[in-house]
Coordinates of C-alpha atoms and ligand atoms in Angstrom, one line a residue:
X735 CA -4.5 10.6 -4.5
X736 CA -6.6 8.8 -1.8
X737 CA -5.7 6.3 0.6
X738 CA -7.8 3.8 1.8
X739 CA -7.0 2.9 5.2
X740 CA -10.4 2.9 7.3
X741 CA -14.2 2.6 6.4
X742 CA -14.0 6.5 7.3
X743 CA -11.7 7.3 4.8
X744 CA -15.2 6.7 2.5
X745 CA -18.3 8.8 2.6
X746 CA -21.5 7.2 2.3
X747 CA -22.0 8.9 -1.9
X748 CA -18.2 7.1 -2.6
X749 CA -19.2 3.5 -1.0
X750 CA -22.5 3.4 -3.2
X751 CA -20.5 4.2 -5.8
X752 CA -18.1 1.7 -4.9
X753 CA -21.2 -0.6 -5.3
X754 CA -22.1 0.7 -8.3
X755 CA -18.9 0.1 -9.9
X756 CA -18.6 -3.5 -8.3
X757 CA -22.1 -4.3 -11.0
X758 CA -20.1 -2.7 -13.7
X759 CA -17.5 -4.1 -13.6
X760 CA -18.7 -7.7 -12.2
X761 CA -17.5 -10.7 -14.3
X762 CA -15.7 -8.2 -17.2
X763 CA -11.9 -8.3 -18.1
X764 CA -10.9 -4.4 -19.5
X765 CA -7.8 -2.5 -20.1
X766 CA -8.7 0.7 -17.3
X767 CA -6.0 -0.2 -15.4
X768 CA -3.3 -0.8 -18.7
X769 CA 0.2 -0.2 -17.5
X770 CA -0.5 -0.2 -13.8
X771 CA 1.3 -2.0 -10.9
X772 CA 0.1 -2.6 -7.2
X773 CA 2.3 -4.4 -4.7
X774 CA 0.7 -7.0 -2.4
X775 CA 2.6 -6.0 1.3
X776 CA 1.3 -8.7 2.8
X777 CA 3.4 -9.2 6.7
X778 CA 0.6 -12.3 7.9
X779 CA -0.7 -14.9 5.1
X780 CA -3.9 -14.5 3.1
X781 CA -6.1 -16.2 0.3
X782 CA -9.2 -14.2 0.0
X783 CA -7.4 -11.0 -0.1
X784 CA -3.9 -11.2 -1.8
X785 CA -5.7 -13.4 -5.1
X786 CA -9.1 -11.4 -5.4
X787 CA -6.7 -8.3 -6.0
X788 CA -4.0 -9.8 -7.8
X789 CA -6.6 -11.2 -9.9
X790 CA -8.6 -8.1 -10.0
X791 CA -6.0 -6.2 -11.3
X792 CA -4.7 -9.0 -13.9
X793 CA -8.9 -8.7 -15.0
X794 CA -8.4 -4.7 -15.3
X795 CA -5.9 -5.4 -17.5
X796 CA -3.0 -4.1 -15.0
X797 CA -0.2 -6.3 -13.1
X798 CA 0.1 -7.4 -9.0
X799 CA 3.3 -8.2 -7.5
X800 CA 3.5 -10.4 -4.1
X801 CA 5.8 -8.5 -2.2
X802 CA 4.9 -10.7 1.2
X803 CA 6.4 -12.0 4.2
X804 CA 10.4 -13.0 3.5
X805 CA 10.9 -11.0 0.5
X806 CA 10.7 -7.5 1.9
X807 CA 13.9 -5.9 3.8
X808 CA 11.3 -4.0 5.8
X809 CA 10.2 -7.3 6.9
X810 CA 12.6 -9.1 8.2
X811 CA 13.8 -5.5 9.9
X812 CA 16.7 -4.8 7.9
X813 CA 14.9 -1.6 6.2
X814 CA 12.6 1.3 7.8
X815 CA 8.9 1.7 6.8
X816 CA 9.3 4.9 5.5
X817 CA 12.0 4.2 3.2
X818 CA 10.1 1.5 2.1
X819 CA 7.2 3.6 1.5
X820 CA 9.4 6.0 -0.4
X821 CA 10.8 3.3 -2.3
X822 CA 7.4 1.8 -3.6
X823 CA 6.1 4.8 -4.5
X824 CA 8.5 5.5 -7.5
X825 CA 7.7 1.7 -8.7
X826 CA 4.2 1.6 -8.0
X827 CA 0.5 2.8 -8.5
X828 CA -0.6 1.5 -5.6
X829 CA 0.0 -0.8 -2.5
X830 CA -2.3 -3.2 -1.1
X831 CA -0.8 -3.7 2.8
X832 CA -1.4 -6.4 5.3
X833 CA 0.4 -5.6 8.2
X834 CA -0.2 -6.5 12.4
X835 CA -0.2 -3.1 13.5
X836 CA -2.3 -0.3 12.6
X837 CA 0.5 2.9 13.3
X838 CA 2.5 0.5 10.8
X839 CA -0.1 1.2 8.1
X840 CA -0.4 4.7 8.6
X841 CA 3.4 5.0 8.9
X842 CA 3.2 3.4 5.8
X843 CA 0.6 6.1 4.5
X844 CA 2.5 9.1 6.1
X845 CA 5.4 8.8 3.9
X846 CA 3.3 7.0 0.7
X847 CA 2.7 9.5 -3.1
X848 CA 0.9 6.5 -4.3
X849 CA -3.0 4.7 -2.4
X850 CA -2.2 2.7 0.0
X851 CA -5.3 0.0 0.7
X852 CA -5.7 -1.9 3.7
X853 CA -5.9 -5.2 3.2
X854 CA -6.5 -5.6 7.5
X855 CA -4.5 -4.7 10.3
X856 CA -4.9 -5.7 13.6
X857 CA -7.6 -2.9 14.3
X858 CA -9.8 -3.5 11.0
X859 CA -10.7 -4.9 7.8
X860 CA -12.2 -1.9 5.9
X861 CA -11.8 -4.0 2.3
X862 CA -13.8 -7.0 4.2
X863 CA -16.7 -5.2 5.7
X864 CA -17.6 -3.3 2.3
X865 CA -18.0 -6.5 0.0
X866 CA -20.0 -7.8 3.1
X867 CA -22.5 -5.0 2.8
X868 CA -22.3 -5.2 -1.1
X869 CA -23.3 -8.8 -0.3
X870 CA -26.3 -8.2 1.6
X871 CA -27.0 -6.0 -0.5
X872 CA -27.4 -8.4 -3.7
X873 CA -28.8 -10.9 -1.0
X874 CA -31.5 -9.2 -0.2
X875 CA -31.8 -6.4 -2.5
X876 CA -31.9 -3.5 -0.2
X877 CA -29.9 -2.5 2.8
X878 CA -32.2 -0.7 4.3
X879 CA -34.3 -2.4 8.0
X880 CA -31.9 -4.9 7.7
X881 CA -30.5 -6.5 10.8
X882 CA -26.8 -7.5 11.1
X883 CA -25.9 -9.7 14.0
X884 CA -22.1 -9.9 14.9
X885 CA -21.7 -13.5 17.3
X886 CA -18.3 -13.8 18.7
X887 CA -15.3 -11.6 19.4
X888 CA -16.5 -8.2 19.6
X889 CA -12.9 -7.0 19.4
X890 CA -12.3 -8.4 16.3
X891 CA -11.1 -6.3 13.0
X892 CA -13.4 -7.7 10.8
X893 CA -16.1 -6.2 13.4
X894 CA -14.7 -2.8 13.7
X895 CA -14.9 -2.3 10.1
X896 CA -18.1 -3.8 10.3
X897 CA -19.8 -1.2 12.8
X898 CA -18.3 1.1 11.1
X899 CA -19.7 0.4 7.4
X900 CA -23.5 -0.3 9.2
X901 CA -23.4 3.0 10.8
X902 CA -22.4 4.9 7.7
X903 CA -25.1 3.4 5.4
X904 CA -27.6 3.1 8.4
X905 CA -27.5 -0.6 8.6
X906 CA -28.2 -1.5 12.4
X907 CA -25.7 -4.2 14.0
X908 CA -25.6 -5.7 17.4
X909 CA -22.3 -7.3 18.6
X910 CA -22.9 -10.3 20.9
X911 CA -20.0 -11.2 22.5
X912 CA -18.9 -12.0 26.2
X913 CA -18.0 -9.0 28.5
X914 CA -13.7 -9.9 27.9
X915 CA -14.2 -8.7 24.3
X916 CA -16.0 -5.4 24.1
X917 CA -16.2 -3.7 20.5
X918 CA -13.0 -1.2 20.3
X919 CA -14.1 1.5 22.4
X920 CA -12.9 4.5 19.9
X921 CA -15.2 2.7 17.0
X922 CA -18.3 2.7 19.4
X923 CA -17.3 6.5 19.9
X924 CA -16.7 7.3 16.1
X925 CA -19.6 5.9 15.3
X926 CA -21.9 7.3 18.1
X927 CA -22.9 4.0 19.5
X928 CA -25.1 2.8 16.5
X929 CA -24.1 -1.0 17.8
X930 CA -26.2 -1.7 20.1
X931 CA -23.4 -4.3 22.6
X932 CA -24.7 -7.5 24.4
X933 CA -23.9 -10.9 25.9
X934 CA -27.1 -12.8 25.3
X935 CA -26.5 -14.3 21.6
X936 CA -30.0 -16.5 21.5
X937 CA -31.4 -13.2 21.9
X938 CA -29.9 -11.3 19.8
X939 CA -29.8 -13.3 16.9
X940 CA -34.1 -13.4 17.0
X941 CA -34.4 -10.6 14.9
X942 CA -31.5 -11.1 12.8
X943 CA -31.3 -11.1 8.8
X944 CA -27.8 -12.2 8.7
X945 CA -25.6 -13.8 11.3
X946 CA -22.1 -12.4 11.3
X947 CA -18.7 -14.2 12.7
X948 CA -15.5 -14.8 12.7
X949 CA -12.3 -16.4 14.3
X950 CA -11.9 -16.3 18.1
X951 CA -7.8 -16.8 17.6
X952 CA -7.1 -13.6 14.7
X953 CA -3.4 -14.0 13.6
X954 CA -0.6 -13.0 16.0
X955 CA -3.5 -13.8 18.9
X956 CA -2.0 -17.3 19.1
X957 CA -0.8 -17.4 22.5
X958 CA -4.6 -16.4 23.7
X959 CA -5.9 -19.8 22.2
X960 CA -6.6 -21.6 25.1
X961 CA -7.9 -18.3 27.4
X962 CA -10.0 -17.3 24.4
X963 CA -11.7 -20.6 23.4
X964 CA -12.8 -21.0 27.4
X965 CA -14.2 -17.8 27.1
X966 CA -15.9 -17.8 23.7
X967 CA -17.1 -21.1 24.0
X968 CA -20.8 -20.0 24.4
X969 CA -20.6 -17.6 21.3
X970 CA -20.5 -20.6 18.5
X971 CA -22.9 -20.2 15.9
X972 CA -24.4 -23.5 15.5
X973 CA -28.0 -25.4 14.8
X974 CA -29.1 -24.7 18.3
X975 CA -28.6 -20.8 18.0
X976 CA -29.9 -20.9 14.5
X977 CA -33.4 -22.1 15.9
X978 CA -33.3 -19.2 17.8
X979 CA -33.4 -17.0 14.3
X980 CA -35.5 -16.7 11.5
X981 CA -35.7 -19.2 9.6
X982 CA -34.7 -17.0 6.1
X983 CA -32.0 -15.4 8.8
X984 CA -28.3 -15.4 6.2
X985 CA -24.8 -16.9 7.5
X986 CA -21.9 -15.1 6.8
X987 CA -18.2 -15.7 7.7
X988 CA -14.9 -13.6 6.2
X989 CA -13.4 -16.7 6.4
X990 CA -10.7 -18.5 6.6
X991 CA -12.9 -20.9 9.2
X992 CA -12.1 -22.5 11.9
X993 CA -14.3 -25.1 12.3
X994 CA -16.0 -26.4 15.3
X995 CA -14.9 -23.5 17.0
X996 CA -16.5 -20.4 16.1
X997 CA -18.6 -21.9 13.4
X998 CA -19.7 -25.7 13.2
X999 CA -19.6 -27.6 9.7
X1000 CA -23.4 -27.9 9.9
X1001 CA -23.7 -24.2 9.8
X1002 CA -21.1 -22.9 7.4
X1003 CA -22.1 -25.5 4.8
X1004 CA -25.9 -25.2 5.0
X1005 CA -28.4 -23.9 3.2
X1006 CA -28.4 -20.3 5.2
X1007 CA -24.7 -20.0 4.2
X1008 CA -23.7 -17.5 2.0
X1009 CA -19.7 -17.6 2.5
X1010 CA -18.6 -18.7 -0.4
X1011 CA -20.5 -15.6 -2.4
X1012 CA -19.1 -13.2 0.0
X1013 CA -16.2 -14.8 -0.9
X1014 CA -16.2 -14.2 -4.2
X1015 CA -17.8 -10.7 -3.9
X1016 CA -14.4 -10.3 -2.7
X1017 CA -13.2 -10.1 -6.1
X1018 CA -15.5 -8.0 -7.6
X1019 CA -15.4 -5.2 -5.0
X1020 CA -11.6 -5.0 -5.0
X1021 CA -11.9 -4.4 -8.8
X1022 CA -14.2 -1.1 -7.8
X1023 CA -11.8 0.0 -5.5
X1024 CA -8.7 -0.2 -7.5
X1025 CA -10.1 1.4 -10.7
X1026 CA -11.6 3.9 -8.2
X1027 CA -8.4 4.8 -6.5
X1028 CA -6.0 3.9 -9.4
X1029 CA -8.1 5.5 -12.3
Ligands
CP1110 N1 -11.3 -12.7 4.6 C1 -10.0 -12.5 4.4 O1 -9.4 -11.4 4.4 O2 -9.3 -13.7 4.0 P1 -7.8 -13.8 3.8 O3 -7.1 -13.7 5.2 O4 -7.6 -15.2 3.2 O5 -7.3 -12.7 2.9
NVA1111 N1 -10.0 -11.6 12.4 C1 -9.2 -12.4 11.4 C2 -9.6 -12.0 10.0 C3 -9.0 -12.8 8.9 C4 -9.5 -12.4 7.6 C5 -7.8 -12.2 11.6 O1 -7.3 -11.1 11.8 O2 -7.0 -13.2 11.7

């Protein structure tokens, strides 16, 4: 029984294999999972994430139940997590949770006998970053010399799990983002500083293969809207800093978008954009992980 919680939780051997899976299984509908249930603890809302795994399980022949917001006792405080946790685990094979803070999850974890996946917490996105380097993988067909550049929040979760995934399958990142929103100072550490950190975005996207954002407001930041937009403002990827780049350079996005503000339409529906198959790659890799996990 494994939990996945953090790109660390992986070594390199079990996220290529991961990636190996994600081909296999890629577009197929099977009965490995036959029988099996995973709960979707989802605390903030989600598209991407809740239906590529409900619908990844349904395609392994197993069964996904929505067990967000409302619903739950431990939500609306009435229940602790650890009984929850408790609880689930005589129902389930797995959870998939989505919850604001990180000590949550691994509350969640510390009293779990079934997986529990993180599908994002305040502090990361581990489920996000590895179908973004499964992406650039089938992009380009190689990870290796290629150049990920992260433009915008450098605090972000989605970023976190991203420095984390480069530095494990030695794909180098830069973060460019202004001096308020420094990468999480315990990732830089775990990961021996393999980002390289700066506040000059035109120059850091020149040698880019793919540029890299995401929100500047991530859920439950809602109250920083006005602070963070001031000081992000100069961190939108747009036409101007894409004629800074190659011009093969890759746009990629988590999504959902918010755009005109970190992204403009131009960008995110042109003809460097590759959203919508990361988006979908969503649904794929999730498939590896749960017959990986839940096998
Ligand atoms: N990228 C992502 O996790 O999207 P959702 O918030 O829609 O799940
Ligand atoms: N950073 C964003 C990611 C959404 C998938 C957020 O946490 O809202």
């Amino acid at each position: 029984m494994k939990h996945l919680l953090d790109i660390n939780d992986l070594s390199k051997k079990e996220i290529e294999q991961i990636f190996k899976l994600t081909d296999k299984l890629r577009n197929k509908k099977t009965n490995l999972l036959k029988q099996k249930t995973i709960g979707l603890l989802f605390a903030k809302p989600s598209t991407r994430t809740r239906v590529s795994f409900e619908v990844g399980m349904v395609q392994l022949g197993g069964h996904a139940l929505d067990l967000s917001g409302a619903k739950m006792q431990v939500f609306s405080g009435r229940e602790a997590i650890s009984d929850t946790s408790k609880t689930l685990s005589r129902y389930l094979n797995a959870v998939i949770a989505r919850l604001y803070s990180h000590e949550d999850l691994l509350e969640l974890a510390k009293h779990s006998s079934i997986p529990i996946i993180n599908g994002l917490t305040d502090f990361n996105h581990p489920c996000q970053a590895l179908t973004d380097l499964y992406t650039v993988k089938k992009e380009f067909g190689k990870l290796k010399g290629i150049h990920l550049v992260f433009v915008g929040d450098g605090s972000d979760n989605v970023c976190s799990s991203l420095i984390q995934a480069c530095y494990k399958l030695g794909v180098k990142i830069t973060v460019a983002t202004p001096r308020y929103y420094p990468p999480d100072a315990e990732i830089l550490k775990r990961t021996h500083h393999h980002a390289t950190v700066t506040d000059n975005a035109k120059q850091a996207v020149k040698n880019a293969d793919v540029i890299y954002t995401d929100t500047w407001i991530s859920m439950g930041q809602e109250k920083q809207k006005v602070e963070r937009k001031r000081r992000l403002v100069g961190y939108q990827v747009n036409a101007k800093l894409l004629s800074y780049a190659h011009p093969q350079v890759r746009i990629m996005h988590c999504l959902p978008a918010h755009r005109g503000e970190e992204i403009t339409d131009r960008v995110l529906d042109g003809k460097h954009s590759i959203v919508f198959d990361q988006a979908e790659n969503r649904l794929h890799v999730q498939k590896a992980i749960l017959y990986l996990l839940l096998k």
